[in-house]
Amino acid sequence: MKRPLTLTTRARGSPVRAYRSASASPETRWQAPERQSTAVSTNPPAAGARASPAPARHAVQASLMSLVESHVRSDWRGSPSPLLLRLGEPIDSRLCRHVIRGYTSQGKHLHSVFVFIQMQRVGVRPDSFTFAPVLKSVARLCLREMGRSVHAYAAKANVDGDVYVGTSLVNLYSGCMLIGDAHKVFDEMGERNSVSWNALITGYTHNRKFAEALDLFREMQADGVELTEVTMVGALSACAHLGALSLGKWIHEYIDCYGLCLNEFLGTALVDMYAKCGAVMEMEKVFITMRAKNVYTWNALISGFAMNGHGEAALQAFSRMIMENLKPDGVTFLGILCACCHEGLVDEGKKYFRIMKEEFGLRPGIEHYGCMVDLLGQAGLFSEALHLVQNMDLKPDPIIWRTLLGACRTHRNVPLGRYAARKLLELEPTNAENYVLLSNIYAQDSMWDEIAQLRAVMNQRGIAKVAGCSSIEIGNVVYEFVASDCLKPEVRDLLDDIRKELKQMGYAANTGLALYDIEEEEKESSVAFHSEKIALAFGLMKSPPGSTIRIVKNLRVCQDCHVFFKLVSLVYKRKISLRDRNQFHHFAGGSCSCRDHW
DNA sequence: ATAGGGTTAG
């Protein structure tokens, strides 16, 4: 320990405080798919083990036997196993506990749950050493109702006060996307430790409630609970998603000061945090100092380069990874294809798409096809893109069609845009973004009738646009702006001044992308106060001269804002980094790292 | 003995 470092000194203005609400958080991009909670399933995992309402003791023994035997055959290839050795003994709680723990630790979660159910049936009472692993398995399987009933059973057995069982319950509910229940369990726990806190914090990050996760992180620190590597992994993940660079840096400093172990998990979380905060230099620095690296670490680095517009660096990292004998996986190639996309490297992209299959034996998923469609589409190779969509061995998902639609917008391809939009709206009729994209295509060609029709359909279906929302971090406080916000007069005035100044440089508001056919002047004001412009004006006002202005936006940046930002970076001699829904835009000296490709 | 962790298209 070199010197004390506390978070409480910064509590007042800490980033999480400034978040108004989680739902308005400027972050929708790095989304994990919603985990589906399965209905309760008490079906046995192996044939011949189907449970009758009240099976005789020997029948259960036989089911266990067949389960274990099938395991021996499929997994252990005949080598003796601890599970098998115990089978001669009568069924008691010791045997069951042993079997359940074995299954859970091997990831055989259904087996674990099954044995637990059988225990209940024969009346063998589980103890806290049985509840913890079985709860873990139930959590992994997302069995909501099953989880609730195991919880009730644990309460009945009077083991729910156990810190291990309690922590398992927190993990269970957050794994089932029931974070409110997880928090309730946590609040009611008589005994808590660092692990319980970690379970709740990572629970919040897995449930995409990042600001709340950071609130808890602060609370944990204020309570004097030890912050471990696992705590930091969860907190860093929340920082990454929110773009909370200063808190991320604070955590990095804490790790150094307190000598936390920069293992694969923590190092990867740090690399990813810097990547998603647009701090590419820091990302590389961390990566270089790491001693233990695995494929996750390399993937975070590669996709970090890609999303920040350093496509060449991503490709170089890939070669180094291969030279160091690491096996790339599907995520690696996703980063690589994404890098090719952002760089417009069509032939390279095709090459990697091919070698991924031929040299590495990886089957491309829908997300890899998505990258290829984007790559071809943004390069204007529409027939190739369409051919790929129509001939891939996976059913095109809404994202595929939306990608194609986006390419049609870039290249003003109305006919194909109509087609893609029709396919898209069949699959996903309630997503406002789809209508906005199509209307943008129409607007470029002044097709106001079509836009009016589209608008009528939207109204009829009750679809509202997602509000644009941008955030900016200044002095450890994250400020959020929504496009429809009532502006503070000084921000509005500054924005007016900037626009006047930029107009002298030849800037004309690009109103073609406004959704509605409205008066020219109104259109200008609707794009004039996009949330990122407000955040930019605020940043120019409040941040120290010469410092980089970092903004995070929940949607893709519009063309007008993109031009506006480029000019501001030139006229005001400021570096600006804008994280949009898809990628970073690093503006400096009048140009953008995305090279106007997005 | 039992609990908590990182990367992933547009």
mmCIF file with all atom_site columns, N, CA and C in Angstrom, chain A residues 470-522:
data_model
loop_
_atom_site.group_PDB
_atom_site.id
_atom_site.type_symbol
_atom_site.label_atom_id
_atom_site.label_alt_id
_atom_site.label_comp_id
_atom_site.label_asym_id
_atom_site.label_entity_id
_atom_site.label_seq_id
_atom_site.pdbx_PDB_ins_code
_atom_site.Cartn_x
_atom_site.Cartn_y
_atom_site.Cartn_z
_atom_site.occupancy
_atom_site.B_iso_or_equiv
_atom_site.pdbx_formal_charge
_atom_site.auth_seq_id
_atom_site.auth_comp_id
_atom_site.auth_asym_id
_atom_site.auth_atom_id
_atom_site.pdbx_PDB_model_num
ATOM 1   N N  . SER A 1 470 ? -27.374 12.736 -24.664 1.00 0.00 ? 470 SER A N  1
ATOM 2   C CA . SER A 1 470 ? -25.911 12.762 -24.628 1.00 0.00 ? 470 SER A CA 1
ATOM 3   C C  . SER A 1 470 ? -25.444 13.091 -23.229 1.00 0.00 ? 470 SER A C  1
ATOM 4   N N  . SER A 1 471 ? -24.286 12.541 -22.889 1.00 0.00 ? 471 SER A N  1
ATOM 5   C CA . SER A 1 471 ? -23.738 12.860 -21.579 1.00 0.00 ? 471 SER A CA 1
ATOM 6   C C  . SER A 1 471 ? -22.292 13.297 -21.726 1.00 0.00 ? 471 SER A C  1
ATOM 7   N N  . ILE A 1 472 ? -21.874 14.108 -20.786 1.00 0.00 ? 472 ILE A N  1
ATOM 8   C CA . ILE A 1 472 ? -20.503 14.597 -20.794 1.00 0.00 ? 472 ILE A CA 1
ATOM 9   C C  . ILE A 1 472 ? -20.019 14.622 -19.356 1.00 0.00 ? 472 ILE A C  1
ATOM 10  N N  . GLU A 1 473 ? -18.768 14.227 -19.169 1.00 0.00 ? 473 GLU A N  1
ATOM 11  C CA . GLU A 1 473 ? -18.215 14.143 -17.829 1.00 0.00 ? 473 GLU A CA 1
ATOM 12  C C  . GLU A 1 473 ? -17.263 15.323 -17.626 1.00 0.00 ? 473 GLU A C  1
ATOM 13  N N  . ILE A 1 474 ? -17.569 16.146 -16.669 1.00 0.00 ? 474 ILE A N  1
ATOM 14  C CA . ILE A 1 474 ? -16.680 17.271 -16.367 1.00 0.00 ? 474 ILE A CA 1
ATOM 15  C C  . ILE A 1 474 ? -16.425 17.296 -14.870 1.00 0.00 ? 474 ILE A C  1
ATOM 16  N N  . GLY A 1 475 ? -15.158 17.239 -14.500 1.00 0.00 ? 475 GLY A N  1
ATOM 17  C CA . GLY A 1 475 ? -14.802 17.273 -13.089 1.00 0.00 ? 475 GLY A CA 1
ATOM 18  C C  . GLY A 1 475 ? -15.528 16.220 -12.285 1.00 0.00 ? 475 GLY A C  1
ATOM 19  N N  . ASN A 1 476 ? -15.523 15.000 -12.773 1.00 0.00 ? 476 ASN A N  1
ATOM 20  C CA . ASN A 1 476 ? -16.121 13.867 -12.063 1.00 0.00 ? 476 ASN A CA 1
ATOM 21  C C  . ASN A 1 476 ? -17.634 13.885 -12.000 1.00 0.00 ? 476 ASN A C  1
ATOM 22  N N  . VAL A 1 477 ? -18.236 14.789 -12.680 1.00 0.00 ? 477 VAL A N  1
ATOM 23  C CA . VAL A 1 477 ? -19.698 14.787 -12.704 1.00 0.00 ? 477 VAL A CA 1
ATOM 24  C C  . VAL A 1 477 ? -20.152 14.492 -14.129 1.00 0.00 ? 477 VAL A C  1
ATOM 25  N N  . VAL A 1 478 ? -21.097 13.591 -14.260 1.00 0.00 ? 478 VAL A N  1
ATOM 26  C CA . VAL A 1 478 ? -21.649 13.305 -15.581 1.00 0.00 ? 478 VAL A CA 1
ATOM 27  C C  . VAL A 1 478 ? -22.923 14.125 -15.757 1.00 0.00 ? 478 VAL A C  1
ATOM 28  N N  . TYR A 1 479 ? -22.945 14.951 -16.786 1.00 0.00 ? 479 TYR A N  1
ATOM 29  C CA . TYR A 1 479 ? -24.131 15.736 -17.088 1.00 0.00 ? 479 TYR A CA 1
ATOM 30  C C  . TYR A 1 479 ? -24.825 15.125 -18.288 1.00 0.00 ? 479 TYR A C  1
ATOM 31  N N  . GLU A 1 480 ? -26.123 15.045 -18.189 1.00 0.00 ? 480 GLU A N  1
ATOM 32  C CA . GLU A 1 480 ? -26.891 14.450 -19.277 1.00 0.00 ? 480 GLU A CA 1
ATOM 33  C C  . GLU A 1 480 ? -27.769 15.482 -19.941 1.00 0.00 ? 480 GLU A C  1
ATOM 34  N N  . PHE A 1 481 ? -27.878 15.378 -21.257 1.00 0.00 ? 481 PHE A N  1
ATOM 35  C CA . PHE A 1 481 ? -28.745 16.295 -21.985 1.00 0.00 ? 481 PHE A CA 1
ATOM 36  C C  . PHE A 1 481 ? -29.645 15.517 -22.927 1.00 0.00 ? 481 PHE A C  1
ATOM 37  N N  . VAL A 1 482 ? -30.891 15.930 -22.967 1.00 0.00 ? 482 VAL A N  1
ATOM 38  C CA . VAL A 1 482 ? -31.849 15.326 -23.883 1.00 0.00 ? 482 VAL A CA 1
ATOM 39  C C  . VAL A 1 482 ? -32.196 16.395 -24.911 1.00 0.00 ? 482 VAL A C  1
ATOM 40  N N  . ALA A 1 483 ? -32.438 15.970 -26.151 1.00 0.00 ? 483 ALA A N  1
ATOM 41  C CA . ALA A 1 483 ? -32.663 16.934 -27.227 1.00 0.00 ? 483 ALA A CA 1
ATOM 42  C C  . ALA A 1 483 ? -33.812 17.878 -26.907 1.00 0.00 ? 483 ALA A C  1
ATOM 43  N N  . SER A 1 484 ? -34.821 17.364 -26.234 1.00 0.00 ? 484 SER A N  1
ATOM 44  C CA . SER A 1 484 ? -35.993 18.201 -25.999 1.00 0.00 ? 484 SER A CA 1
ATOM 45  C C  . SER A 1 484 ? -35.874 19.044 -24.731 1.00 0.00 ? 484 SER A C  1
ATOM 46  N N  . ASP A 1 485 ? -34.699 18.969 -24.093 1.00 0.00 ? 485 ASP A N  1
ATOM 47  C CA . ASP A 1 485 ? -34.500 19.730 -22.846 1.00 0.00 ? 485 ASP A CA 1
ATOM 48  C C  . ASP A 1 485 ? -34.772 21.223 -23.025 1.00 0.00 ? 485 ASP A C  1
ATOM 49  N N  . CYS A 1 486 ? -35.306 21.827 -21.998 1.00 0.00 ? 486 CYS A N  1
ATOM 50  C CA . CYS A 1 486 ? -35.350 23.290 -21.999 1.00 0.00 ? 486 CYS A CA 1
ATOM 51  C C  . CYS A 1 486 ? -33.917 23.732 -21.766 1.00 0.00 ? 486 CYS A C  1
ATOM 52  N N  . LEU A 1 487 ? -33.434 24.523 -22.685 1.00 0.00 ? 487 LEU A N  1
ATOM 53  C CA . LEU A 1 487 ? -32.027 24.898 -22.599 1.00 0.00 ? 487 LEU A CA 1
ATOM 54  C C  . LEU A 1 487 ? -31.822 26.039 -21.626 1.00 0.00 ? 487 LEU A C  1
ATOM 55  N N  . LYS A 1 488 ? -30.716 25.955 -20.943 1.00 0.00 ? 488 LYS A N  1
ATOM 56  C CA . LYS A 1 488 ? -30.311 27.130 -20.177 1.00 0.00 ? 488 LYS A CA 1
ATOM 57  C C  . LYS A 1 488 ? -29.954 28.230 -21.166 1.00 0.00 ? 488 LYS A C  1
ATOM 58  N N  . PRO A 1 489 ? -30.336 29.466 -20.878 1.00 0.00 ? 489 PRO A N  1
ATOM 59  C CA . PRO A 1 489 ? -30.105 30.539 -21.855 1.00 0.00 ? 489 PRO A CA 1
ATOM 60  C C  . PRO A 1 489 ? -28.643 30.642 -22.283 1.00 0.00 ? 489 PRO A C  1
ATOM 61  N N  . GLU A 1 490 ? -27.727 30.432 -21.315 1.00 0.00 ? 490 GLU A N  1
ATOM 62  C CA . GLU A 1 490 ? -26.333 30.631 -21.715 1.00 0.00 ? 490 GLU A CA 1
ATOM 63  C C  . GLU A 1 490 ? -25.859 29.560 -22.690 1.00 0.00 ? 490 GLU A C  1
ATOM 64  N N  . VAL A 1 491 ? -26.407 28.333 -22.550 1.00 0.00 ? 491 VAL A N  1
ATOM 65  C CA . VAL A 1 491 ? -26.030 27.269 -23.490 1.00 0.00 ? 491 VAL A CA 1
ATOM 66  C C  . VAL A 1 491 ? -26.609 27.585 -24.860 1.00 0.00 ? 491 VAL A C  1
ATOM 67  N N  . ARG A 1 492 ? -27.875 28.009 -24.861 1.00 0.00 ? 492 ARG A N  1
ATOM 68  C CA . ARG A 1 492 ? -28.524 28.353 -26.121 1.00 0.00 ? 492 ARG A CA 1
ATOM 69  C C  . ARG A 1 492 ? -27.773 29.485 -26.824 1.00 0.00 ? 492 ARG A C  1
ATOM 70  N N  . ASP A 1 493 ? -27.406 30.508 -26.071 1.00 0.00 ? 493 ASP A N  1
ATOM 71  C CA . ASP A 1 493 ? -26.676 31.633 -26.655 1.00 0.00 ? 493 ASP A CA 1
ATOM 72  C C  . ASP A 1 493 ? -25.350 31.179 -27.238 1.00 0.00 ? 493 ASP A C  1
ATOM 73  N N  . LEU A 1 494 ? -24.654 30.349 -26.474 1.00 0.00 ? 494 LEU A N  1
ATOM 74  C CA . LEU A 1 494 ? -23.358 29.883 -26.949 1.00 0.00 ? 494 LEU A CA 1
ATOM 75  C C  . LEU A 1 494 ? -23.523 29.075 -28.234 1.00 0.00 ? 494 LEU A C  1
ATOM 76  N N  . LEU A 1 495 ? -24.549 28.236 -28.254 1.00 0.00 ? 495 LEU A N  1
ATOM 77  C CA . LEU A 1 495 ? -24.800 27.425 -29.438 1.00 0.00 ? 495 LEU A CA 1
ATOM 78  C C  . LEU A 1 495 ? -25.089 28.327 -30.644 1.00 0.00 ? 495 LEU A C  1
ATOM 79  N N  . ASP A 1 496 ? -25.858 29.385 -30.393 1.00 0.00 ? 496 ASP A N  1
ATOM 80  C CA . ASP A 1 496 ? -26.139 30.346 -31.465 1.00 0.00 ? 496 ASP A CA 1
ATOM 81  C C  . ASP A 1 496 ? -24.855 30.995 -31.960 1.00 0.00 ? 496 ASP A C  1
ATOM 82  N N  . ASP A 1 497 ? -24.005 31.390 -30.997 1.00 0.00 ? 497 ASP A N  1
ATOM 83  C CA . ASP A 1 497 ? -22.739 32.035 -31.363 1.00 0.00 ? 497 ASP A CA 1
ATOM 84  C C  . ASP A 1 497 ? -21.871 31.097 -32.195 1.00 0.00 ? 497 ASP A C  1
ATOM 85  N N  . ILE A 1 498 ? -21.798 29.839 -31.718 1.00 0.00 ? 498 ILE A N  1
ATOM 86  C CA . ILE A 1 498 ? -20.969 28.873 -32.443 1.00 0.00 ? 498 ILE A CA 1
ATOM 87  C C  . ILE A 1 498 ? -21.477 28.724 -33.865 1.00 0.00 ? 498 ILE A C  1
ATOM 88  N N  . ARG A 1 499 ? -22.793 28.619 -33.986 1.00 0.00 ? 499 ARG A N  1
ATOM 89  C CA . ARG A 1 499 ? -23.349 28.405 -35.306 1.00 0.00 ? 499 ARG A CA 1
ATOM 90  C C  . ARG A 1 499 ? -23.055 29.585 -36.220 1.00 0.00 ? 499 ARG A C  1
ATOM 91  N N  . LYS A 1 500 ? -23.182 30.793 -35.659 1.00 0.00 ? 500 LYS A N  1
ATOM 92  C CA . LYS A 1 500 ? -22.878 31.982 -36.480 1.00 0.00 ? 500 LYS A CA 1
ATOM 93  C C  . LYS A 1 500 ? -21.438 31.935 -36.961 1.00 0.00 ? 500 LYS A C  1
ATOM 94  N N  . GLU A 1 501 ? -20.569 31.583 -36.038 1.00 0.00 ? 501 GLU A N  1
ATOM 95  C CA . GLU A 1 501 ? -19.152 31.535 -36.379 1.00 0.00 ? 501 GLU A CA 1
ATOM 96  C C  . GLU A 1 501 ? -18.882 30.477 -37.459 1.00 0.00 ? 501 GLU A C  1
ATOM 97  N N  . LEU A 1 502 ? -19.530 29.317 -37.269 1.00 0.00 ? 502 LEU A N  1
ATOM 98  C CA . LEU A 1 502 ? -19.311 28.234 -38.226 1.00 0.00 ? 502 LEU A CA 1
ATOM 99  C C  . LEU A 1 502 ? -19.910 28.573 -39.590 1.00 0.00 ? 502 LEU A C  1
ATOM 100 N N  . LYS A 1 503 ? -21.006 29.331 -39.572 1.00 0.00 ? 503 LYS A N  1
ATOM 101 C CA . LYS A 1 503 ? -21.642 29.696 -40.840 1.00 0.00 ? 503 LYS A CA 1
ATOM 102 C C  . LYS A 1 503 ? -20.691 30.519 -41.696 1.00 0.00 ? 503 LYS A C  1
ATOM 103 N N  . GLN A 1 504 ? -19.880 31.324 -41.031 1.00 0.00 ? 504 GLN A N  1
ATOM 104 C CA . GLN A 1 504 ? -18.897 32.113 -41.776 1.00 0.00 ? 504 GLN A CA 1
ATOM 105 C C  . GLN A 1 504 ? -17.866 31.196 -42.426 1.00 0.00 ? 504 GLN A C  1
ATOM 106 N N  . MET A 1 505 ? -17.721 29.988 -41.865 1.00 0.00 ? 505 MET A N  1
ATOM 107 C CA . MET A 1 505 ? -16.793 29.018 -42.444 1.00 0.00 ? 505 MET A CA 1
ATOM 108 C C  . MET A 1 505 ? -17.479 28.181 -43.521 1.00 0.00 ? 505 MET A C  1
ATOM 109 N N  . GLY A 1 506 ? -18.734 28.504 -43.816 1.00 0.00 ? 506 GLY A N  1
ATOM 110 C CA . GLY A 1 506 ? -19.422 27.766 -44.866 1.00 0.00 ? 506 GLY A CA 1
ATOM 111 C C  . GLY A 1 506 ? -20.318 26.659 -44.358 1.00 0.00 ? 506 GLY A C  1
ATOM 112 N N  . TYR A 1 507 ? -20.557 26.633 -43.063 1.00 0.00 ? 507 TYR A N  1
ATOM 113 C CA . TYR A 1 507 ? -21.440 25.615 -42.522 1.00 0.00 ? 507 TYR A CA 1
ATOM 114 C C  . TYR A 1 507 ? -22.887 25.971 -42.789 1.00 0.00 ? 507 TYR A C  1
ATOM 115 N N  . ALA A 1 508 ? -23.628 25.054 -43.375 1.00 0.00 ? 508 ALA A N  1
ATOM 116 C CA . ALA A 1 508 ? -25.069 25.244 -43.524 1.00 0.00 ? 508 ALA A CA 1
ATOM 117 C C  . ALA A 1 508 ? -25.742 24.067 -42.868 1.00 0.00 ? 508 ALA A C  1
ATOM 118 N N  . ALA A 1 509 ? -26.720 24.353 -42.054 1.00 0.00 ? 509 ALA A N  1
ATOM 119 C CA . ALA A 1 509 ? -27.369 23.258 -41.331 1.00 0.00 ? 509 ALA A CA 1
ATOM 120 C C  . ALA A 1 509 ? -27.889 22.223 -42.319 1.00 0.00 ? 509 ALA A C  1
ATOM 121 N N  . ASN A 1 510 ? -27.581 20.991 -42.072 1.00 0.00 ? 510 ASN A N  1
ATOM 122 C CA . ASN A 1 510 ? -28.027 19.896 -42.921 1.00 0.00 ? 510 ASN A CA 1
ATOM 123 C C  . ASN A 1 510 ? -29.345 19.381 -42.362 1.00 0.00 ? 510 ASN A C  1
ATOM 124 N N  . THR A 1 511 ? -30.404 19.805 -42.992 1.00 0.00 ? 511 THR A N  1
ATOM 125 C CA . THR A 1 511 ? -31.712 19.492 -42.430 1.00 0.00 ? 511 THR A CA 1
ATOM 126 C C  . THR A 1 511 ? -32.380 18.338 -43.150 1.00 0.00 ? 511 THR A C  1
ATOM 127 N N  . GLY A 1 512 ? -31.704 17.773 -44.125 1.00 0.00 ? 512 GLY A N  1
ATOM 128 C CA . GLY A 1 512 ? -32.296 16.689 -44.912 1.00 0.00 ? 512 GLY A CA 1
ATOM 129 C C  . GLY A 1 512 ? -32.705 15.508 -44.060 1.00 0.00 ? 512 GLY A C  1
ATOM 130 N N  . LEU A 1 513 ? -32.072 15.326 -42.925 1.00 0.00 ? 513 LEU A N  1
ATOM 131 C CA . LEU A 1 513 ? -32.329 14.136 -42.135 1.00 0.00 ? 513 LEU A CA 1
ATOM 132 C C  . LEU A 1 513 ? -33.395 14.334 -41.066 1.00 0.00 ? 513 LEU A C  1
ATOM 133 N N  . ALA A 1 514 ? -33.956 15.543 -41.020 1.00 0.00 ? 514 ALA A N  1
ATOM 134 C CA . ALA A 1 514 ? -35.027 15.734 -40.047 1.00 0.00 ? 514 ALA A CA 1
ATOM 135 C C  . ALA A 1 514 ? -36.197 14.841 -40.446 1.00 0.00 ? 514 ALA A C  1
ATOM 136 N N  . LEU A 1 515 ? -36.865 14.304 -39.470 1.00 0.00 ? 515 LEU A N  1
ATOM 137 C CA . LEU A 1 515 ? -37.883 13.304 -39.782 1.00 0.00 ? 515 LEU A CA 1
ATOM 138 C C  . LEU A 1 515 ? -39.097 13.908 -40.474 1.00 0.00 ? 515 LEU A C  1
ATOM 139 N N  . TYR A 1 516 ? -39.469 15.079 -40.092 1.00 0.00 ? 516 TYR A N  1
ATOM 140 C CA . TYR A 1 516 ? -40.729 15.602 -40.590 1.00 0.00 ? 516 TYR A CA 1
ATOM 141 C C  . TYR A 1 516 ? -40.533 16.681 -41.630 1.00 0.00 ? 516 TYR A C  1
ATOM 142 N N  . ASP A 1 517 ? -41.537 16.774 -42.489 1.00 0.00 ? 517 ASP A N  1
ATOM 143 C CA . ASP A 1 517 ? -41.543 17.821 -43.487 1.00 0.00 ? 517 ASP A CA 1
ATOM 144 C C  . ASP A 1 517 ? -42.085 19.078 -42.832 1.00 0.00 ? 517 ASP A C  1
ATOM 145 N N  . ILE A 1 518 ? -41.197 19.896 -42.410 1.00 0.00 ? 518 ILE A N  1
ATOM 146 C CA . ILE A 1 518 ? -41.615 21.111 -41.719 1.00 0.00 ? 518 ILE A CA 1
ATOM 147 C C  . ILE A 1 518 ? -40.906 22.305 -42.330 1.00 0.00 ? 518 ILE A C  1
ATOM 148 N N  . GLU A 1 519 ? -41.266 23.458 -41.882 1.00 0.00 ? 519 GLU A N  1
ATOM 149 C CA . GLU A 1 519 ? -40.642 24.667 -42.418 1.00 0.00 ? 519 GLU A CA 1
ATOM 150 C C  . GLU A 1 519 ? -39.134 24.607 -42.241 1.00 0.00 ? 519 GLU A C  1
ATOM 151 N N  . GLU A 1 520 ? -38.460 25.171 -43.218 1.00 0.00 ? 520 GLU A N  1
ATOM 152 C CA . GLU A 1 520 ? -36.999 25.099 -43.223 1.00 0.00 ? 520 GLU A CA 1
ATOM 153 C C  . GLU A 1 520 ? -36.390 25.609 -41.916 1.00 0.00 ? 520 GLU A C  1
ATOM 154 N N  . GLU A 1 521 ? -36.947 26.703 -41.432 1.00 0.00 ? 521 GLU A N  1
ATOM 155 C CA . GLU A 1 521 ? -36.372 27.312 -40.235 1.00 0.00 ? 521 GLU A CA 1
ATOM 156 C C  . GLU A 1 521 ? -36.551 26.404 -39.015 1.00 0.00 ? 521 GLU A C  1
ATOM 157 N N  . GLU A 1 522 ? -37.725 25.814 -38.926 1.00 0.00 ? 522 GLU A N  1
ATOM 158 C CA . GLU A 1 522 ? -37.991 24.889 -37.823 1.00 0.00 ? 522 GLU A CA 1
ATOM 159 C C  . GLU A 1 522 ? -37.066 23.698 -37.879 1.00 0.00 ? 522 GLU A C  1
#
